[in-house]
Short mmCIF file of C-alpha atoms in Angstrom, two decimals:
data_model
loop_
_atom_site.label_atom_id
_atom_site.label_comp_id
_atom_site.label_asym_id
_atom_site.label_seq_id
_atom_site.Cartn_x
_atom_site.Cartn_y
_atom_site.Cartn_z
CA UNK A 57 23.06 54.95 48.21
CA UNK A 58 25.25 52.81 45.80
CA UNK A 59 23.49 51.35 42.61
CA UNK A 60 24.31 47.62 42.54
CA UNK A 61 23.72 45.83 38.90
CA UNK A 62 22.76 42.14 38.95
CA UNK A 63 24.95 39.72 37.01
CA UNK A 64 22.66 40.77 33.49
CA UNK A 65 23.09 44.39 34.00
CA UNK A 66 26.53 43.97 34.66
CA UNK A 67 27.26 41.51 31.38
CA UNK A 68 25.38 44.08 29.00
CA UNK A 69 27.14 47.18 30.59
CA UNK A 70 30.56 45.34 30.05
CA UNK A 71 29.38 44.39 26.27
CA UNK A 72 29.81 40.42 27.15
CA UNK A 73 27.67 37.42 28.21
CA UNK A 74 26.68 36.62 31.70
CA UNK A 75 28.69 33.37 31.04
CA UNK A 76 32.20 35.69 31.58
CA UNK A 77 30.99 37.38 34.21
CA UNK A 78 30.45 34.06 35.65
CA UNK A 79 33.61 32.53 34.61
CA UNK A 80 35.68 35.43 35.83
CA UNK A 81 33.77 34.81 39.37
CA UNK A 82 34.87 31.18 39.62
CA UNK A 83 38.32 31.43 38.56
CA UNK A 84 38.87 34.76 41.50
CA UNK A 85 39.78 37.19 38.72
CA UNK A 86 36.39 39.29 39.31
CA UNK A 87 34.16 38.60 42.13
CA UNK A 88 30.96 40.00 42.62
CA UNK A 89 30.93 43.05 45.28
CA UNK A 90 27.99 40.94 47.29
CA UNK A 91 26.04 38.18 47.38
CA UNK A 92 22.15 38.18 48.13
CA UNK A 93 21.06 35.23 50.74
CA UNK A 94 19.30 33.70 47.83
CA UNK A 95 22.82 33.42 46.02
CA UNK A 96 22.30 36.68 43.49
CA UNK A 97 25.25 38.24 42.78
CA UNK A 98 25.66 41.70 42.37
CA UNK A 99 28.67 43.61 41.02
CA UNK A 100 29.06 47.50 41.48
CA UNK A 101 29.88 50.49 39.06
CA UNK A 102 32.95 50.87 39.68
CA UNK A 103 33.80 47.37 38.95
CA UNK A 104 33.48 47.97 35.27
CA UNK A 105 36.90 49.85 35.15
CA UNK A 106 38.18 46.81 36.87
CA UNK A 107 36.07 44.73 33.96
CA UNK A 108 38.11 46.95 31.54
CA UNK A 109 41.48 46.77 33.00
CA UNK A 110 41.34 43.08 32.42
CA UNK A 111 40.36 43.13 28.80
CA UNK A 112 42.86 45.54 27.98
CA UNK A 113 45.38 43.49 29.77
CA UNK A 114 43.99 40.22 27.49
CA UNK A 115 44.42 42.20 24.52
CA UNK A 116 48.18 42.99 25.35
CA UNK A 117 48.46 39.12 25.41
CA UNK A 118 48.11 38.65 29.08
CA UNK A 119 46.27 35.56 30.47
CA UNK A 120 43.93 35.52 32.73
CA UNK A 121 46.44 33.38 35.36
CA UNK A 122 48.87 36.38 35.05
CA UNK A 123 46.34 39.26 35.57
CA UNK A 124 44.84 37.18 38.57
CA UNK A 125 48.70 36.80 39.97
CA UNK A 126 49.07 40.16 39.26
CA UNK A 127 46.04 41.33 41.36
CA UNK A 128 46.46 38.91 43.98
CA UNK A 129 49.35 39.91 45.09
CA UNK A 130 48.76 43.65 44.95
CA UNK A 131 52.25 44.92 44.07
CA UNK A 132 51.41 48.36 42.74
CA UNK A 133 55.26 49.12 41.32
CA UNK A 134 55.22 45.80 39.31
CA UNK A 135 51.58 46.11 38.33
CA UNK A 136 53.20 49.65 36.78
CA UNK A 137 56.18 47.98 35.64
CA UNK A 138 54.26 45.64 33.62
CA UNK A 139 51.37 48.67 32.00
CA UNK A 140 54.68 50.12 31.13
CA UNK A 141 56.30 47.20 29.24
CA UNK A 142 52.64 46.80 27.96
CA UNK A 143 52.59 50.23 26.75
CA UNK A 144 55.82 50.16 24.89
CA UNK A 145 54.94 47.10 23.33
CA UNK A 146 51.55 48.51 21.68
CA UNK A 147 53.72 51.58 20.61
CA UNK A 148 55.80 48.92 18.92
CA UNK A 149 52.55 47.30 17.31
CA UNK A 150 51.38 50.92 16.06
CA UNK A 151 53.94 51.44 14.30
CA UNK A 152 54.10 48.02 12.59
CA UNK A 153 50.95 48.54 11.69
CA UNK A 154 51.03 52.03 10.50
CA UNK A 155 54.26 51.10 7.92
CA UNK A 156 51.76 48.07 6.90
CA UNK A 157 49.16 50.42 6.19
CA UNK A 158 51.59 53.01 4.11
CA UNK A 159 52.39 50.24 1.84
CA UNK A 160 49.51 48.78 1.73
CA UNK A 161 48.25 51.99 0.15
CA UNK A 162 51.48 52.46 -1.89
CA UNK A 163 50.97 49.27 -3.74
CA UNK A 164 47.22 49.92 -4.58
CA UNK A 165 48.60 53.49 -5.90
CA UNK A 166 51.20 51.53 -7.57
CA UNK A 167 48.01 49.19 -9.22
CA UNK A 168 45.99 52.34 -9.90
CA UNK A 169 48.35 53.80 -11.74
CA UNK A 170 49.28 50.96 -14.04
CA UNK A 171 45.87 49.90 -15.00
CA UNK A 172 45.50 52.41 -17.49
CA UNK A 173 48.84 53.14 -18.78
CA UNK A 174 49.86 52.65 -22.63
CA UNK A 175 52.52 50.52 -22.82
CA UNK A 176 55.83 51.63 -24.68
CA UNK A 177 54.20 55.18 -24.77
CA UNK A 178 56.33 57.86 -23.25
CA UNK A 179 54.51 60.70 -21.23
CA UNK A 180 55.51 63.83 -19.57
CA UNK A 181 54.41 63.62 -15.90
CA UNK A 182 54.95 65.84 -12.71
CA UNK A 183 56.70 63.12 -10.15
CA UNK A 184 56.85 63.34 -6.42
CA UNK A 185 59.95 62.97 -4.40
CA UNK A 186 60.76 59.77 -3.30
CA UNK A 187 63.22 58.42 -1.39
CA UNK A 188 64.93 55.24 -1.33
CA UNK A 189 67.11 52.55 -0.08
CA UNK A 190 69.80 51.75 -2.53
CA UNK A 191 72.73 48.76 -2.75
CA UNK A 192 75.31 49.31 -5.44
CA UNK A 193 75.05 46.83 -8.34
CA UNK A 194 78.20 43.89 -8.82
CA UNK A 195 80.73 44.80 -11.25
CA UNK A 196 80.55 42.84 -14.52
CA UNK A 197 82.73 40.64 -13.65
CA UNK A 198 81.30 39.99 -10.68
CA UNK A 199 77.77 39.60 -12.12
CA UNK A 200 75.61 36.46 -10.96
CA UNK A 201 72.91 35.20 -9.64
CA UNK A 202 74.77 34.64 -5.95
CA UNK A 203 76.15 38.05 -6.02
CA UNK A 204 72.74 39.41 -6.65
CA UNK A 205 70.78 37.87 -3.88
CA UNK A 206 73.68 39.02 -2.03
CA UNK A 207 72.98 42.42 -2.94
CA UNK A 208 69.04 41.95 -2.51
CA UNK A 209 69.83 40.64 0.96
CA UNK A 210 71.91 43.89 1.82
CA UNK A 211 68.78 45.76 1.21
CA UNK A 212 66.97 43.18 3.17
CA UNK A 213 68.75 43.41 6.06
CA UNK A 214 69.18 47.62 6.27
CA UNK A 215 65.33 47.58 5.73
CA UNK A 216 64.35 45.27 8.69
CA UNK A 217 67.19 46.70 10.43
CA UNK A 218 65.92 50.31 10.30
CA UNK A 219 61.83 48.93 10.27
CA UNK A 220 61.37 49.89 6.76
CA UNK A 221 58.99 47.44 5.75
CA UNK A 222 59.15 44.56 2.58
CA UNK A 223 62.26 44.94 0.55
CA UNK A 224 60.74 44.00 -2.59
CA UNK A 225 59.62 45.08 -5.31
CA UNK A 226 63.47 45.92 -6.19
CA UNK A 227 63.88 48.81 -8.81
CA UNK A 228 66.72 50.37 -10.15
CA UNK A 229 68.95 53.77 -11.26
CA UNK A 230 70.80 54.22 -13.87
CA UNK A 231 73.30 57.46 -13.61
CA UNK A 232 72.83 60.10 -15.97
CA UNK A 233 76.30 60.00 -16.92
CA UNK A 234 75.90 56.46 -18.26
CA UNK A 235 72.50 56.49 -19.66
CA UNK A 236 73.72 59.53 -21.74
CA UNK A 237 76.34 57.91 -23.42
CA UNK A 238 74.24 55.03 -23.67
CA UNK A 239 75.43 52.97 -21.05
CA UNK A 240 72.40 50.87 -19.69
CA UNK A 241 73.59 49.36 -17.14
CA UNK A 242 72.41 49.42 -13.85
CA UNK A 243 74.39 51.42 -11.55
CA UNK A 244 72.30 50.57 -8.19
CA UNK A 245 69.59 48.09 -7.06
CA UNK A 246 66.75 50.12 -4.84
CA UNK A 247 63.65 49.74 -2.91
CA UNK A 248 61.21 52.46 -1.61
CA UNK A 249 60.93 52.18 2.02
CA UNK A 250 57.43 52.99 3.51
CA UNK A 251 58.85 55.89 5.17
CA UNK A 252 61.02 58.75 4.52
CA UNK A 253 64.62 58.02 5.66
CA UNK A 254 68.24 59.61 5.06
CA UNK A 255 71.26 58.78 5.51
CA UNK A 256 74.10 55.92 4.57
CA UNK A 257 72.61 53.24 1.47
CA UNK A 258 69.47 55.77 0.97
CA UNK A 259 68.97 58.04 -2.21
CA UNK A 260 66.59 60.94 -3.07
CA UNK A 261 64.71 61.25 -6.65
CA UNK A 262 63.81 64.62 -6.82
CA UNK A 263 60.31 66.26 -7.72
CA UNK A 264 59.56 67.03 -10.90
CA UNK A 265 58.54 66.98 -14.94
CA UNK A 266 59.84 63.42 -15.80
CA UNK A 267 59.69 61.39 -18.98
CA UNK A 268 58.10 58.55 -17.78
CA UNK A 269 57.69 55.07 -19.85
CA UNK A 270 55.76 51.86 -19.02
CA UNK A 271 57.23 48.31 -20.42
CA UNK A 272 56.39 45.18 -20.46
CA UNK A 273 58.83 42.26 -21.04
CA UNK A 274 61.76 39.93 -18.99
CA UNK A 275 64.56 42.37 -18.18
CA UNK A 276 66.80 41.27 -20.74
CA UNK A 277 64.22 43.58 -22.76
CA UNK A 278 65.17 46.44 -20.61
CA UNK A 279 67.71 48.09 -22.64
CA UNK A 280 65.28 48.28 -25.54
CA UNK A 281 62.80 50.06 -23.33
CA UNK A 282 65.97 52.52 -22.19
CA UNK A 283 66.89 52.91 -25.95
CA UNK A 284 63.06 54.93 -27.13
CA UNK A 285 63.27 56.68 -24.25
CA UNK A 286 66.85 57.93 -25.30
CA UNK A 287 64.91 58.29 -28.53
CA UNK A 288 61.89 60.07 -27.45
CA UNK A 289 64.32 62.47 -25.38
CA UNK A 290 66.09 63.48 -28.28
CA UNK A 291 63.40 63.84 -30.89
CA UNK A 292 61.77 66.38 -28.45
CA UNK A 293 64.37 68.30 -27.74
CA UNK A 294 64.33 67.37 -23.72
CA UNK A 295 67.66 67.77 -21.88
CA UNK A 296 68.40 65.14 -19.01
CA UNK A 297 68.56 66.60 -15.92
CA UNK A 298 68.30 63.62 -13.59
CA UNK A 299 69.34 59.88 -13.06
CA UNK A 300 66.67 57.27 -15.06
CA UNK A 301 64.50 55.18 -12.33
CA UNK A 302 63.01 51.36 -13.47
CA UNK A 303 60.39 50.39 -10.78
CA UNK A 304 58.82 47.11 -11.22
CA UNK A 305 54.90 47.81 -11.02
CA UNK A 306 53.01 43.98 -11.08
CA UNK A 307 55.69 42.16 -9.45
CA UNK A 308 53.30 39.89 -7.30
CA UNK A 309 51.01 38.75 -10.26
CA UNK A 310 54.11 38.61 -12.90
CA UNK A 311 56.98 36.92 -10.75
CA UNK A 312 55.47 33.31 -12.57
CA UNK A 313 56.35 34.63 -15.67
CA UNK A 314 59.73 36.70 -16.49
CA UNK A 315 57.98 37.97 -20.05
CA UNK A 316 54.94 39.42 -18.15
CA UNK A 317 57.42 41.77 -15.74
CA UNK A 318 55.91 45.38 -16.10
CA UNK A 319 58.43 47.95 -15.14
CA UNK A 320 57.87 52.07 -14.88
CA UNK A 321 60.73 53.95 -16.50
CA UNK A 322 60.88 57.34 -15.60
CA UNK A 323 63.77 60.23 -15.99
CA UNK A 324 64.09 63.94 -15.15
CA UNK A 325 64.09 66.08 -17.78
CA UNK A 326 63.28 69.31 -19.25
#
């Protein structure tokens, strides 16, 4: 014989008040499988996984008018059609939220590291690889502030463009060519994506033993901050095997204040 729950047993095995159950009883959307002479309704067990189906379809952003137009009408290739577009959509929403997480914990590593660091110190660390998105800097004659943002919204647009996540902070690389004969400039702008990508505008910084330098100051300070790590280099007796990286660390709780700007410096050597 087939258990029957009242409208209470029902509610608490669905994990909601006895007011929904109601609600969804008046409105069509869920009726009650029979109704007592004394007006009790009572709802069966298999009318939970028709409970469920609805809230699953609410949390996909359906309302409760389309799910009932949806059941009323008892199409079973559109009711497909639509779990399908459903389904793709909270793929979609995975993802967005999986490349929010990943740089949600690169900036805290990005925090944790900094916290600590000795400022115009230079230290011999063992680096990961990174990849990243890369825009090549203006020429000097070329160089101002609308050809930057022009730049920065390059990088904008191939990150949302390939779902990359937030452009900024922007960082960039210096060849090896030029910082060796002391040319500071910056050769590209870059941003590290939250993912691993190749390809056209990306760029891969190797693994390995890098001199690595933490500085505070505007970026017109910069080149003093490349110049002792040129020093440091050379007192040691390192030989440059790789391009030089600047990352901007802080950005979020320095932007109000160009002399605040703390920036990781960091080039392959050994």
């Amino acid at each position: 014989m087939e258990k029957y729950l009242t409208t209470g047993e029902f509610a608490s095995l669905c994990g909601v008040k006895k007011d929904t159950i109601f609600y969804y009883d008046e409105i069509g959307i869920l009726k009650p499988d029979s109704i007592a002479e004394n007006g009790y309704r009572y709802y069966s067990i298999d009318q939970v996984m028709t409970f469920q189906i609805i809230t699953t379809l609410k949390s996909v952003g359906m309302s409760l008018k389309e799910i009932l137009n949806y059941s009323s009408r008892q199409n079973t290739k559109e009711f497909l059609d639509l779990l399908k577009e459903k389904r793709d959509a909270l793929i979609e929403t995975q993802k967005r939220l999986a490349d929010t997480r990943e740089f949600v914990d690169n900036t805290i590593g990005i925090i944790e590291a900094s916290l600590p660091v000795n400022l115009g110190e230079v230290t011999l660390q063992q680096c990961v690889e990174e990849y990243m998105v890369i825009a090549e800097t203006p020429s000097l004659d070329d160089m101002n502030d609308e050809s930057y943002w022009l730049k920065i919204e390059e990088l904008t647009d191939y990150c949302n463009h390939n779902k990359l996540g937030n452009v900024f902070p922007i960082g960039e690389i210096v060849l090896k060519k030029n910082f060796e004969q002391n040319v500071f400039r910056s050769d590209y702008y870059c941003s590290k994506p939250v993912r691993k990508i190749t390809g056209p505008n990306t760029w891969r910084k190797p693994a390995g033993t890098y001199a690595v330098l933490y500085h505070r100051g505007s970026y017109k300070t910069l080149i003093d901050a490349y110049k002792n790590m040129k020093d440091y280099i050379e007192k040691n007796n390192l030989k440059i095997i790789g391009d030089l990286y600047e990352q901007d660390q802080l950005y979020l709780f320095s932007k109000s204040n160009p002399n605040d700007y703390l920036m990781k410096i960091s080039i392959a050597v050994e």
